[in-house]
């Protein structure tokens, strides 16, 4: 046994030990965090438009589903497989896979549609009035949800109904002869291209175009205000635009950073299974799962840091039980 292999094995076992604490703790945080986020945003008192609120609520709801279906019903049983060994006798893994991948697709593509909505609002002023509406947001989110469900039905036929209880992209047992077939290879590569490779490209493209447009608009606006006033006073419009863009860029950057390791590891594993010696270390794959699932609860903290009204509502929700207890005591 080489020294490098021994080190990798030690790192892997250390990560397994961390996961036994990390996954239950993450679930305990993510579920209430997303529920509270949905409740606060649904009230519509955060100073956001109804259109933006629809997207943010949908993103939080999709993240909540991923936490339940992936983190609680998949990752936790895998790291505690000795206690959940009975799942090997539960015959519904292929259905579980459809729900998991559909929820994940929704979580990813809701972020893309939100980014595109903001792109239209900033860069396409003529289209803005027609597209950036509550009705359009509802139609777009509904369409993404339906397409995500339909796109993942094929997993029912590629997987068996038996759980594998292995922490890999294929957490169900695969039908004999399918995993090395050309059809499986095409389907799986397309799966990772559609989620999350294409979303990465689209989000980066839309953000780059928005930055360009904002810089041009801000320079023109600053020149006009400077000529009219003779000085450079604060501009509320530019300040609001700056705050909105900070939220969008942080959400987009957070998504890309936490998903990129998972995407690279998944593609390399598929290529290795086809005979190319490019398999990533197993411990890196484990880290990729941990980072991907972390993305399901980070948006709430982003809102809390960047949105004053959201932060105030969040504080009210957190302090409400203590306030009620004090009133009862008095």
PDB file of C-alpha atoms in Angstrom:
ATOM      1  CA  UNK A   1       0.000   0.000   0.000  1.00  0.00           C
ATOM      2  CA  UNK A   2       1.539   3.301  -1.094  1.00  0.00           C
ATOM      3  CA  UNK A   3       1.867   6.287   1.215  1.00  0.00           C
ATOM      4  CA  UNK A   4      -0.417   8.379  -1.017  1.00  0.00           C
ATOM      5  CA  UNK A   5      -3.169   5.768  -0.892  1.00  0.00           C
ATOM      6  CA  UNK A   6      -2.831   5.514   2.893  1.00  0.00           C
ATOM      7  CA  UNK A   7      -3.171   9.298   3.274  1.00  0.00           C
ATOM      8  CA  UNK A   8      -6.235   9.374   1.008  1.00  0.00           C
ATOM      9  CA  UNK A   9      -7.803   6.561   3.040  1.00  0.00           C
ATOM     10  CA  UNK A  10      -7.165   8.400   6.300  1.00  0.00           C
ATOM     11  CA  UNK A  11      -8.737  11.572   4.881  1.00  0.00           C
ATOM     12  CA  UNK A  12     -11.743   9.570   3.675  1.00  0.00           C
ATOM     13  CA  UNK A  13     -12.339   7.977   7.073  1.00  0.00           C
ATOM     14  CA  UNK A  14     -11.999  11.381   8.739  1.00  0.00           C
ATOM     15  CA  UNK A  15     -14.623  12.800   6.351  1.00  0.00           C
ATOM     16  CA  UNK A  16     -16.947   9.861   7.134  1.00  0.00           C
ATOM     17  CA  UNK A  17     -16.668  10.730  10.838  1.00  0.00           C
ATOM     18  CA  UNK A  18     -17.380  14.395  10.099  1.00  0.00           C
ATOM     19  CA  UNK A  19     -20.414  13.490   7.977  1.00  0.00           C
ATOM     20  CA  UNK A  20     -22.037  11.670  10.905  1.00  0.00           C
ATOM     21  CA  UNK A  21     -22.249  15.026  12.656  1.00  0.00           C
ATOM     22  CA  UNK A  22     -22.402  17.317   9.631  1.00  0.00           C
ATOM     23  CA  UNK A  23     -25.440  15.828   7.856  1.00  0.00           C
ATOM     24  CA  UNK A  24     -27.816  15.647  10.873  1.00  0.00           C
ATOM     25  CA  UNK A  25     -26.704  19.123  11.967  1.00  0.00           C
ATOM     26  CA  UNK A  26     -27.180  20.509   8.463  1.00  0.00           C
ATOM     27  CA  UNK A  27     -30.671  18.979   8.300  1.00  0.00           C
ATOM     28  CA  UNK A  28     -31.536  20.464  11.711  1.00  0.00           C
ATOM     29  CA  UNK A  29     -30.510  23.909  10.416  1.00  0.00           C
ATOM     30  CA  UNK A  30     -31.737  23.763   6.809  1.00  0.00           C
ATOM     31  CA  UNK A  31     -35.329  22.708   7.469  1.00  0.00           C
ATOM     32  CA  UNK A  32     -36.296  25.538   9.877  1.00  0.00           C
ATOM     33  CA  UNK A  33     -34.172  28.068   7.970  1.00  0.00           C
ATOM     34  CA  UNK A  34     -35.987  27.424   4.693  1.00  0.00           C
ATOM     35  CA  UNK A  35     -39.403  27.269   6.361  1.00  0.00           C
ATOM     36  CA  UNK A  36     -38.762  30.633   8.037  1.00  0.00           C
ATOM     37  CA  UNK A  37     -37.482  32.085   4.748  1.00  0.00           C
ATOM     38  CA  UNK A  38     -40.638  30.994   2.913  1.00  0.00           C
ATOM     39  CA  UNK A  39     -42.814  32.456   5.684  1.00  0.00           C
ATOM     40  CA  UNK A  40     -41.001  35.810   5.761  1.00  0.00           C
ATOM     41  CA  UNK A  41     -40.824  36.266   1.993  1.00  0.00           C
ATOM     42  CA  UNK A  42     -44.460  35.196   1.516  1.00  0.00           C
ATOM     43  CA  UNK A  43     -45.599  38.089   3.706  1.00  0.00           C
ATOM     44  CA  UNK A  44     -44.273  40.468   1.047  1.00  0.00           C
ATOM     45  CA  UNK A  45     -42.900  42.996   3.543  1.00  0.00           C
ATOM     46  CA  UNK A  46     -39.222  42.817   2.582  1.00  0.00           C
ATOM     47  CA  UNK A  47     -39.378  45.654   0.069  1.00  0.00           C
ATOM     48  CA  UNK A  48     -39.057  43.308  -2.900  1.00  0.00           C
ATOM     49  CA  UNK A  49     -41.330  43.211  -5.938  1.00  0.00           C
ATOM     50  CA  UNK A  50     -43.914  40.421  -6.136  1.00  0.00           C
ATOM     51  CA  UNK A  51     -42.067  39.003  -9.115  1.00  0.00           C
ATOM     52  CA  UNK A  52     -38.751  38.729  -7.246  1.00  0.00           C
ATOM     53  CA  UNK A  53     -40.538  37.402  -4.165  1.00  0.00           C
ATOM     54  CA  UNK A  54     -42.079  34.591  -6.242  1.00  0.00           C
ATOM     55  CA  UNK A  55     -38.656  33.467  -7.427  1.00  0.00           C
ATOM     56  CA  UNK A  56     -37.063  33.636  -3.981  1.00  0.00           C
ATOM     57  CA  UNK A  57     -39.944  31.721  -2.358  1.00  0.00           C
ATOM     58  CA  UNK A  58     -39.754  29.059  -5.079  1.00  0.00           C
ATOM     59  CA  UNK A  59     -35.985  28.743  -4.589  1.00  0.00           C
ATOM     60  CA  UNK A  60     -36.427  28.299  -0.838  1.00  0.00           C
ATOM     61  CA  UNK A  61     -39.214  25.721  -1.365  1.00  0.00           C
ATOM     62  CA  UNK A  62     -37.060  23.738  -3.814  1.00  0.00           C
ATOM     63  CA  UNK A  63     -34.121  23.843  -1.396  1.00  0.00           C
ATOM     64  CA  UNK A  64     -36.399  22.555   1.360  1.00  0.00           C
ATOM     65  CA  UNK A  65     -37.464  19.622  -0.818  1.00  0.00           C
ATOM     66  CA  UNK A  66     -33.825  18.813  -1.615  1.00  0.00           C
ATOM     67  CA  UNK A  67     -33.024  18.856   2.097  1.00  0.00           C
ATOM     68  CA  UNK A  68     -35.854  16.424   2.850  1.00  0.00           C
ATOM     69  CA  UNK A  69     -35.478  14.102  -0.146  1.00  0.00           C
ATOM     70  CA  UNK A  70     -31.674  14.136  -0.510  1.00  0.00           C
ATOM     71  CA  UNK A  71     -30.175  15.057   2.854  1.00  0.00           C
ATOM     72  CA  UNK A  72     -32.662  13.451   5.274  1.00  0.00           C
ATOM     73  CA  UNK A  73     -33.894  10.506   3.192  1.00  0.00           C
ATOM     74  CA  UNK A  74     -30.619   9.710   1.405  1.00  0.00           C
ATOM     75  CA  UNK A  75     -27.409  11.053   2.946  1.00  0.00           C
ATOM     76  CA  UNK A  76     -28.292  10.507   6.602  1.00  0.00           C
ATOM     77  CA  UNK A  77     -29.314   6.845   6.017  1.00  0.00           C
ATOM     78  CA  UNK A  78     -26.090   6.309   4.051  1.00  0.00           C
ATOM     79  CA  UNK A  79     -23.755   7.594   6.792  1.00  0.00           C
ATOM     80  CA  UNK A  80     -25.785   5.639   9.381  1.00  0.00           C
ATOM     81  CA  UNK A  81     -26.278   2.632   7.114  1.00  0.00           C
ATOM     82  CA  UNK A  82     -26.016   0.164  10.002  1.00  0.00           C
ATOM     83  CA  UNK A  83     -29.125   1.693  11.586  1.00  0.00           C
ATOM     84  CA  UNK A  84     -30.952   2.077   8.246  1.00  0.00           C
ATOM     85  CA  UNK A  85     -30.091  -1.330   6.807  1.00  0.00           C
ATOM     86  CA  UNK A  86     -33.815  -2.089   6.568  1.00  0.00           C
ATOM     87  CA  UNK A  87     -33.997   0.315   3.594  1.00  0.00           C
ATOM     88  CA  UNK A  88     -32.406  -2.392   1.468  1.00  0.00           C
ATOM     89  CA  UNK A  89     -35.748  -4.173   1.702  1.00  0.00           C
ATOM     90  CA  UNK A  90     -37.779  -1.067   0.715  1.00  0.00           C
ATOM     91  CA  UNK A  91     -38.566  -1.306  -2.998  1.00  0.00           C
ATOM     92  CA  UNK A  92     -38.996   2.309  -4.102  1.00  0.00           C
ATOM     93  CA  UNK A  93     -35.512   3.665  -4.797  1.00  0.00           C
ATOM     94  CA  UNK A  94     -36.221   4.472  -8.467  1.00  0.00           C
ATOM     95  CA  UNK A  95     -39.217   6.594  -7.434  1.00  0.00           C
ATOM     96  CA  UNK A  96     -37.069   8.266  -4.793  1.00  0.00           C
ATOM     97  CA  UNK A  97     -34.492   9.004  -7.514  1.00  0.00           C
ATOM     98  CA  UNK A  98     -37.072  10.723  -9.729  1.00  0.00           C
ATOM     99  CA  UNK A  99     -38.216  12.960  -6.848  1.00  0.00           C
ATOM    100  CA  UNK A 100     -34.635  13.729  -5.799  1.00  0.00           C
ATOM    101  CA  UNK A 101     -33.365  14.655  -9.251  1.00  0.00           C
ATOM    102  CA  UNK A 102     -36.527  16.626 -10.061  1.00  0.00           C
ATOM    103  CA  UNK A 103     -36.220  18.646  -6.843  1.00  0.00           C
ATOM    104  CA  UNK A 104     -32.518  19.258  -7.523  1.00  0.00           C
ATOM    105  CA  UNK A 105     -33.274  20.392 -11.084  1.00  0.00           C
ATOM    106  CA  UNK A 106     -35.903  22.796  -9.775  1.00  0.00           C
ATOM    107  CA  UNK A 107     -33.490  24.213  -7.193  1.00  0.00           C
ATOM    108  CA  UNK A 108     -30.837  24.822  -9.855  1.00  0.00           C
ATOM    109  CA  UNK A 109     -33.070  26.096 -12.663  1.00  0.00           C
ATOM    110  CA  UNK A 110     -35.081  28.378 -10.368  1.00  0.00           C
ATOM    111  CA  UNK A 111     -31.766  30.153  -9.736  1.00  0.00           C
ATOM    112  CA  UNK A 112     -31.256  30.448 -13.498  1.00  0.00           C
ATOM    113  CA  UNK A 113     -34.763  31.808 -14.118  1.00  0.00           C
ATOM    114  CA  UNK A 114     -34.343  34.325 -11.299  1.00  0.00           C
ATOM    115  CA  UNK A 115     -31.055  35.473 -12.826  1.00  0.00           C
ATOM    116  CA  UNK A 116     -32.694  35.781 -16.249  1.00  0.00           C
ATOM    117  CA  UNK A 117     -35.559  37.803 -14.759  1.00  0.00           C
ATOM    118  CA  UNK A 118     -33.066  40.274 -13.292  1.00  0.00           C
ATOM    119  CA  UNK A 119     -31.200  40.335 -16.611  1.00  0.00           C
ATOM    120  CA  UNK A 120     -34.397  41.342 -18.407  1.00  0.00           C
ATOM    121  CA  UNK A 121     -35.179  43.958 -15.750  1.00  0.00           C
ATOM    122  CA  UNK A 122     -31.785  45.621 -16.191  1.00  0.00           C
ATOM    123  CA  UNK A 123     -30.821  45.048 -19.814  1.00  0.00           C
ATOM    124  CA  UNK A 124     -34.138  44.801 -21.708  1.00  0.00           C
ATOM    125  CA  UNK A 125     -36.241  47.788 -20.729  1.00  0.00           C
ATOM    126  CA  UNK A 126     -38.848  47.251 -23.470  1.00  0.00           C
ATOM    127  CA  UNK A 127     -39.419  43.630 -22.420  1.00  0.00           C
ATOM    128  CA  UNK A 128     -39.283  44.408 -18.699  1.00  0.00           C
ATOM    129  CA  UNK A 129     -42.894  45.565 -18.323  1.00  0.00           C
ATOM    130  CA  UNK A 130     -44.247  42.409 -19.959  1.00  0.00           C
ATOM    131  CA  UNK A 131     -41.845  39.808 -18.581  1.00  0.00           C
ATOM    132  CA  UNK A 132     -40.989  40.933 -15.037  1.00  0.00           C
ATOM    133  CA  UNK A 133     -44.460  40.338 -13.614  1.00  0.00           C
ATOM    134  CA  UNK A 134     -45.998  38.096 -10.991  1.00  0.00           C
ATOM    135  CA  UNK A 135     -47.967  36.179 -13.636  1.00  0.00           C
ATOM    136  CA  UNK A 136     -44.902  35.508 -15.791  1.00  0.00           C
ATOM    137  CA  UNK A 137     -42.940  34.323 -12.748  1.00  0.00           C
ATOM    138  CA  UNK A 138     -45.727  31.879 -11.885  1.00  0.00           C
ATOM    139  CA  UNK A 139     -45.824  30.488 -15.439  1.00  0.00           C
ATOM    140  CA  UNK A 140     -42.019  30.195 -15.666  1.00  0.00           C
ATOM    141  CA  UNK A 141     -41.692  28.456 -12.292  1.00  0.00           C
ATOM    142  CA  UNK A 142     -44.567  26.103 -13.087  1.00  0.00           C
ATOM    143  CA  UNK A 143     -43.064  25.228 -16.468  1.00  0.00           C
ATOM    144  CA  UNK A 144     -39.644  24.515 -14.945  1.00  0.00           C
ATOM    145  CA  UNK A 145     -41.263  22.274 -12.328  1.00  0.00           C
ATOM    146  CA  UNK A 146     -43.204  20.233 -14.899  1.00  0.00           C
ATOM    147  CA  UNK A 147     -40.204  19.887 -17.230  1.00  0.00           C
ATOM    148  CA  UNK A 148     -37.968  18.832 -14.330  1.00  0.00           C
ATOM    149  CA  UNK A 149     -40.383  16.067 -13.373  1.00  0.00           C
ATOM    150  CA  UNK A 150     -40.809  14.851 -16.956  1.00  0.00           C
ATOM    151  CA  UNK A 151     -37.072  14.951 -17.679  1.00  0.00           C
ATOM    152  CA  UNK A 152     -36.244  12.640 -14.777  1.00  0.00           C
ATOM    153  CA  UNK A 153     -38.810   9.913 -15.409  1.00  0.00           C
ATOM    154  CA  UNK A 154     -36.193   7.893 -17.333  1.00  0.00           C
ATOM    155  CA  UNK A 155     -34.391   7.127 -14.026  1.00  0.00           C
ATOM    156  CA  UNK A 156     -37.294   4.838 -13.183  1.00  0.00           C
ATOM    157  CA  UNK A 157     -36.279   2.566 -16.057  1.00  0.00           C
ATOM    158  CA  UNK A 158     -32.489   2.783 -15.588  1.00  0.00           C
ATOM    159  CA  UNK A 159     -32.459   2.182 -11.832  1.00  0.00           C
ATOM    160  CA  UNK A 160     -33.939  -0.785 -10.002  1.00  0.00           C
ATOM    161  CA  UNK A 161     -36.275  -0.284  -7.044  1.00  0.00           C
ATOM    162  CA  UNK A 162     -33.539  -1.448  -4.617  1.00  0.00           C
ATOM    163  CA  UNK A 163     -31.398   0.903  -2.530  1.00  0.00           C
ATOM    164  CA  UNK A 164     -27.633   0.573  -2.759  1.00  0.00           C
ATOM    165  CA  UNK A 165     -26.853   2.685   0.336  1.00  0.00           C
ATOM    166  CA  UNK A 166     -23.657   3.884  -1.291  1.00  0.00           C
ATOM    167  CA  UNK A 167     -22.712   7.552  -1.343  1.00  0.00           C
ATOM    168  CA  UNK A 168     -22.408   8.028  -5.090  1.00  0.00           C
ATOM    169  CA  UNK A 169     -24.561   9.669  -7.785  1.00  0.00           C
ATOM    170  CA  UNK A 170     -26.038   6.162  -8.319  1.00  0.00           C
ATOM    171  CA  UNK A 171     -27.566   5.573  -4.901  1.00  0.00           C
ATOM    172  CA  UNK A 172     -29.959   2.945  -6.341  1.00  0.00           C
ATOM    173  CA  UNK A 173     -28.884  -0.360  -7.799  1.00  0.00           C
ATOM    174  CA  UNK A 174     -28.552  -0.140 -11.555  1.00  0.00           C
ATOM    175  CA  UNK A 175     -30.116  -2.701 -13.870  1.00  0.00           C
ATOM    176  CA  UNK A 176     -27.668  -5.320 -15.147  1.00  0.00           C
ATOM    177  CA  UNK A 177     -25.988  -4.288 -18.385  1.00  0.00           C
ATOM    178  CA  UNK A 178     -27.334  -0.743 -18.259  1.00  0.00           C
ATOM    179  CA  UNK A 179     -24.510   1.110 -16.508  1.00  0.00           C
ATOM    180  CA  UNK A 180     -21.954   0.339 -19.250  1.00  0.00           C
ATOM    181  CA  UNK A 181     -24.336   0.819 -22.150  1.00  0.00           C
ATOM    182  CA  UNK A 182     -24.139   3.707 -24.606  1.00  0.00           C
ATOM    183  CA  UNK A 183     -27.682   4.769 -23.706  1.00  0.00           C
ATOM    184  CA  UNK A 184     -26.798   5.093 -20.006  1.00  0.00           C
ATOM    185  CA  UNK A 185     -23.638   7.040 -20.837  1.00  0.00           C
ATOM    186  CA  UNK A 186     -25.505   9.537 -23.024  1.00  0.00           C
ATOM    187  CA  UNK A 187     -28.343   9.923 -20.510  1.00  0.00           C
ATOM    188  CA  UNK A 188     -26.016  10.489 -17.571  1.00  0.00           C
ATOM    189  CA  UNK A 189     -23.725  12.925 -19.358  1.00  0.00           C
ATOM    190  CA  UNK A 190     -26.756  14.869 -20.594  1.00  0.00           C
ATOM    191  CA  UNK A 191     -28.036  14.861 -17.019  1.00  0.00           C
ATOM    192  CA  UNK A 192     -24.901  16.626 -15.752  1.00  0.00           C
ATOM    193  CA  UNK A 193     -24.739  18.919 -18.781  1.00  0.00           C
ATOM    194  CA  UNK A 194     -28.296  20.137 -18.158  1.00  0.00           C
ATOM    195  CA  UNK A 195     -27.753  20.317 -14.390  1.00  0.00           C
ATOM    196  CA  UNK A 196     -25.537  22.072 -13.514  1.00  0.00           C
ATOM    197  CA  UNK A 197     -23.147  22.750 -16.456  1.00  0.00           C
ATOM    198  CA  UNK A 198     -25.540  24.772 -18.645  1.00  0.00           C
ATOM    199  CA  UNK A 199     -26.868  26.713 -15.607  1.00  0.00           C
ATOM    200  CA  UNK A 200     -23.258  27.656 -14.780  1.00  0.00           C
ATOM    201  CA  UNK A 201     -22.764  29.060 -18.273  1.00  0.00           C
ATOM    202  CA  UNK A 202     -26.101  30.901 -18.319  1.00  0.00           C
ATOM    203  CA  UNK A 203     -25.645  32.445 -14.879  1.00  0.00           C
ATOM    204  CA  UNK A 204     -22.132  33.649 -15.718  1.00  0.00           C
ATOM    205  CA  UNK A 205     -23.323  35.026 -19.066  1.00  0.00           C
ATOM    206  CA  UNK A 206     -26.333  36.886 -17.636  1.00  0.00           C
ATOM    207  CA  UNK A 207     -24.274  38.313 -14.778  1.00  0.00           C
ATOM    208  CA  UNK A 208     -21.533  39.486 -17.156  1.00  0.00           C
ATOM    209  CA  UNK A 209     -24.086  41.223 -19.405  1.00  0.00           C
ATOM    210  CA  UNK A 210     -25.752  42.845 -16.395  1.00  0.00           C
ATOM    211  CA  UNK A 211     -22.455  44.126 -15.017  1.00  0.00           C
ATOM    212  CA  UNK A 212     -21.634  45.635 -18.386  1.00  0.00           C
ATOM    213  CA  UNK A 213     -25.047  47.297 -18.649  1.00  0.00           C
ATOM    214  CA  UNK A 214     -24.934  48.624 -15.086  1.00  0.00           C
ATOM    215  CA  UNK A 215     -21.469  50.125 -15.524  1.00  0.00           C
ATOM    216  CA  UNK A 216     -22.522  51.874 -18.748  1.00  0.00           C
ATOM    217  CA  UNK A 217     -25.780  53.132 -17.210  1.00  0.00           C
ATOM    218  CA  UNK A 218     -24.118  54.307 -14.016  1.00  0.00           C
ATOM    219  CA  UNK A 219     -21.460  56.278 -15.902  1.00  0.00           C
ATOM    220  CA  UNK A 220     -24.100  57.941 -18.069  1.00  0.00           C
ATOM    221  CA  UNK A 221     -26.330  58.666 -15.056  1.00  0.00           C
ATOM    222  CA  UNK A 222     -23.421  60.096 -13.059  1.00  0.00           C
ATOM    223  CA  UNK A 223     -22.468  62.442 -15.910  1.00  0.00           C
ATOM    224  CA  UNK A 224     -26.055  63.690 -16.272  1.00  0.00           C
ATOM    225  CA  UNK A 225     -26.533  64.273 -12.546  1.00  0.00           C
ATOM    226  CA  UNK A 226     -23.122  65.938 -12.320  1.00  0.00           C
ATOM    227  CA  UNK A 227     -23.990  68.379 -15.112  1.00  0.00           C
ATOM    228  CA  UNK A 228     -27.404  69.221 -13.663  1.00  0.00           C
ATOM    229  CA  UNK A 229     -26.293  69.730 -10.068  1.00  0.00           C
ATOM    230  CA  UNK A 230     -22.666  70.693 -10.445  1.00  0.00           C
ATOM    231  CA  UNK A 231     -21.681  68.009  -7.910  1.00  0.00           C
ATOM    232  CA  UNK A 232     -22.099  64.278  -7.340  1.00  0.00           C
ATOM    233  CA  UNK A 233     -24.885  63.817  -4.765  1.00  0.00           C
ATOM    234  CA  UNK A 234     -26.102  60.394  -3.678  1.00  0.00           C
ATOM    235  CA  UNK A 235     -28.399  58.718  -6.185  1.00  0.00           C
ATOM    236  CA  UNK A 236     -31.189  56.568  -4.624  1.00  0.00           C
ATOM    237  CA  UNK A 237     -31.817  54.768  -7.921  1.00  0.00           C
ATOM    238  CA  UNK A 238     -28.188  53.753  -8.291  1.00  0.00           C
ATOM    239  CA  UNK A 239     -28.054  52.720  -4.630  1.00  0.00           C
ATOM    240  CA  UNK A 240     -31.120  50.471  -4.951  1.00  0.00           C
ATOM    241  CA  UNK A 241     -29.715  48.960  -8.127  1.00  0.00           C
ATOM    242  CA  UNK A 242     -26.400  48.323  -6.388  1.00  0.00           C
ATOM    243  CA  UNK A 243     -28.082  46.522  -3.470  1.00  0.00           C
ATOM    244  CA  UNK A 244     -30.173  44.351  -5.815  1.00  0.00           C
ATOM    245  CA  UNK A 245     -27.129  43.367  -7.806  1.00  0.00           C
ATOM    246  CA  UNK A 246     -25.177  42.489  -4.679  1.00  0.00           C
ATOM    247  CA  UNK A 247     -27.923  40.024  -3.690  1.00  0.00           C
ATOM    248  CA  UNK A 248     -28.023  38.493  -7.172  1.00  0.00           C
ATOM    249  CA  UNK A 249     -24.236  38.209  -7.534  1.00  0.00           C
ATOM    250  CA  UNK A 250     -23.797  36.679  -4.091  1.00  0.00           C
ATOM    251  CA  UNK A 251     -26.561  34.116  -4.745  1.00  0.00           C
ATOM    252  CA  UNK A 252     -25.098  33.251  -8.148  1.00  0.00           C
ATOM    253  CA  UNK A 253     -21.521  33.079  -6.884  1.00  0.00           C
ATOM    254  CA  UNK A 254     -22.566  30.972  -3.897  1.00  0.00           C
ATOM    255  CA  UNK A 255     -24.374  28.523  -6.195  1.00  0.00           C
ATOM    256  CA  UNK A 256     -21.418  28.132  -8.556  1.00  0.00           C
ATOM    257  CA  UNK A 257     -18.805  27.734  -5.810  1.00  0.00           C
ATOM    258  CA  UNK A 258     -20.789  25.098  -3.907  1.00  0.00           C
ATOM    259  CA  UNK A 259     -21.766  23.112  -7.023  1.00  0.00           C
ATOM    260  CA  UNK A 260     -18.616  23.189  -9.155  1.00  0.00           C
ATOM    261  CA  UNK A 261     -16.781  20.426  -7.235  1.00  0.00           C
ATOM    262  CA  UNK A 262     -19.823  18.136  -7.478  1.00  0.00           C
ATOM    263  CA  UNK A 263     -20.132  18.684 -11.233  1.00  0.00           C
ATOM    264  CA  UNK A 264     -16.440  18.005 -11.917  1.00  0.00           C
ATOM    265  CA  UNK A 265     -16.380  14.887  -9.731  1.00  0.00           C
ATOM    266  CA  UNK A 266     -19.561  13.460 -11.290  1.00  0.00           C
ATOM    267  CA  UNK A 267     -18.307  13.868 -14.861  1.00  0.00           C
ATOM    268  CA  UNK A 268     -14.869  12.447 -14.035  1.00  0.00           C
ATOM    269  CA  UNK A 269     -16.445   9.453 -12.313  1.00  0.00           C
ATOM    270  CA  UNK A 270     -18.578   8.750 -15.379  1.00  0.00           C
ATOM    271  CA  UNK A 271     -15.529   8.953 -17.663  1.00  0.00           C
ATOM    272  CA  UNK A 272     -13.549   6.687 -15.340  1.00  0.00           C
ATOM    273  CA  UNK A 273     -16.346   4.130 -15.434  1.00  0.00           C
ATOM    274  CA  UNK A 274     -16.016   4.122 -19.236  1.00  0.00           C
ATOM    275  CA  UNK A 275     -12.320   3.237 -19.011  1.00  0.00           C
ATOM    276  CA  UNK A 276     -10.590   6.640 -18.783  1.00  0.00           C
ATOM    277  CA  UNK A 277      -8.220   6.905 -15.793  1.00  0.00           C
ATOM    278  CA  UNK A 278      -9.484  10.247 -14.534  1.00  0.00           C
ATOM    279  CA  UNK A 279     -11.406   9.248 -11.403  1.00  0.00           C
ATOM    280  CA  UNK A 280     -11.228  11.894  -8.630  1.00  0.00           C
ATOM    281  CA  UNK A 281     -10.221  10.824  -5.105  1.00  0.00           C
ATOM    282  CA  UNK A 282     -13.176   9.365  -3.206  1.00  0.00           C
ATOM    283  CA  UNK A 283     -12.787  11.898  -0.405  1.00  0.00           C
ATOM    284  CA  UNK A 284     -13.171  14.727  -2.947  1.00  0.00           C
ATOM    285  CA  UNK A 285     -16.477  13.224  -4.117  1.00  0.00           C
ATOM    286  CA  UNK A 286     -17.647  13.108  -0.492  1.00  0.00           C
ATOM    287  CA  UNK A 287     -16.724  16.764  -0.031  1.00  0.00           C
ATOM    288  CA  UNK A 288     -18.643  17.612  -3.215  1.00  0.00           C
ATOM    289  CA  UNK A 289     -21.850  16.125  -1.743  1.00  0.00           C
ATOM    290  CA  UNK A 290     -21.339  18.102   1.459  1.00  0.00           C
ATOM    291  CA  UNK A 291     -20.846  21.388  -0.404  1.00  0.00           C
ATOM    292  CA  UNK A 292     -23.766  20.814  -2.758  1.00  0.00           C
ATOM    293  CA  UNK A 293     -26.162  20.238   0.140  1.00  0.00           C
ATOM    294  CA  UNK A 294     -24.784  23.238   2.014  1.00  0.00           C
ATOM    295  CA  UNK A 295     -26.092  25.418  -0.827  1.00  0.00           C
ATOM    296  CA  UNK A 296     -29.645  24.550   0.273  1.00  0.00           C
ATOM    297  CA  UNK A 297     -29.518  26.804   3.328  1.00  0.00           C
ATOM    298  CA  UNK A 298     -27.025  29.548   2.503  1.00  0.00           C
ATOM    299  CA  UNK A 299     -29.471  31.807   0.629  1.00  0.00           C
ATOM    300  CA  UNK A 300     -31.266  32.677   3.874  1.00  0.00           C
ATOM    301  CA  UNK A 301     -28.036  33.964   5.384  1.00  0.00           C
ATOM    302  CA  UNK A 302     -27.398  35.937   2.195  1.00  0.00           C
ATOM    303  CA  UNK A 303     -30.805  37.623   2.518  1.00  0.00           C
ATOM    304  CA  UNK A 304     -30.166  38.327   6.209  1.00  0.00           C
ATOM    305  CA  UNK A 305     -26.831  39.990   5.472  1.00  0.00           C
ATOM    306  CA  UNK A 306     -27.921  42.016   2.444  1.00  0.00           C
ATOM    307  CA  UNK A 307     -31.602  42.841   3.117  1.00  0.00           C
ATOM    308  CA  UNK A 308     -32.379  45.049   6.119  1.00  0.00           C
ATOM    309  CA  UNK A 309     -36.144  44.398   6.140  1.00  0.00           C
ATOM    310  CA  UNK A 310     -35.635  40.636   5.835  1.00  0.00           C
ATOM    311  CA  UNK A 311     -33.173  40.831   8.723  1.00  0.00           C
ATOM    312  CA  UNK A 312     -35.706  42.714  10.844  1.00  0.00           C
ATOM    313  CA  UNK A 313     -38.452  40.166  10.117  1.00  0.00           C
ATOM    314  CA  UNK A 314     -36.044  37.332  10.866  1.00  0.00           C
ATOM    315  CA  UNK A 315     -35.184  38.870  14.223  1.00  0.00           C
ATOM    316  CA  UNK A 316     -38.882  39.211  15.016  1.00  0.00           C
ATOM    317  CA  UNK A 317     -39.463  35.545  14.223  1.00  0.00           C
ATOM    318  CA  UNK A 318     -36.483  34.448  16.333  1.00  0.00           C
ATOM    319  CA  UNK A 319     -37.358  36.637  19.322  1.00  0.00           C
ATOM    320  CA  UNK A 320     -41.140  36.076  19.164  1.00  0.00           C
ATOM    321  CA  UNK A 321     -41.168  32.886  21.342  1.00  0.00           C
ATOM    322  CA  UNK A 322     -39.036  34.595  24.012  1.00  0.00           C
ATOM    323  CA  UNK A 323     -41.242  37.705  23.931  1.00  0.00           C
ATOM    324  CA  UNK A 324     -44.359  35.584  24.409  1.00  0.00           C
ATOM    325  CA  UNK A 325     -42.734  33.705  27.304  1.00  0.00           C
ATOM    326  CA  UNK A 326     -41.842  36.980  29.013  1.00  0.00           C
ATOM    327  CA  UNK A 327     -45.427  38.206  28.634  1.00  0.00           C
ATOM    328  CA  UNK A 328     -46.761  34.979  30.155  1.00  0.00           C
ATOM    329  CA  UNK A 329     -44.325  35.221  33.073  1.00  0.00           C
ATOM    330  CA  UNK A 330     -45.361  38.797  33.765  1.00  0.00           C
TER     331      UNK A 330
END
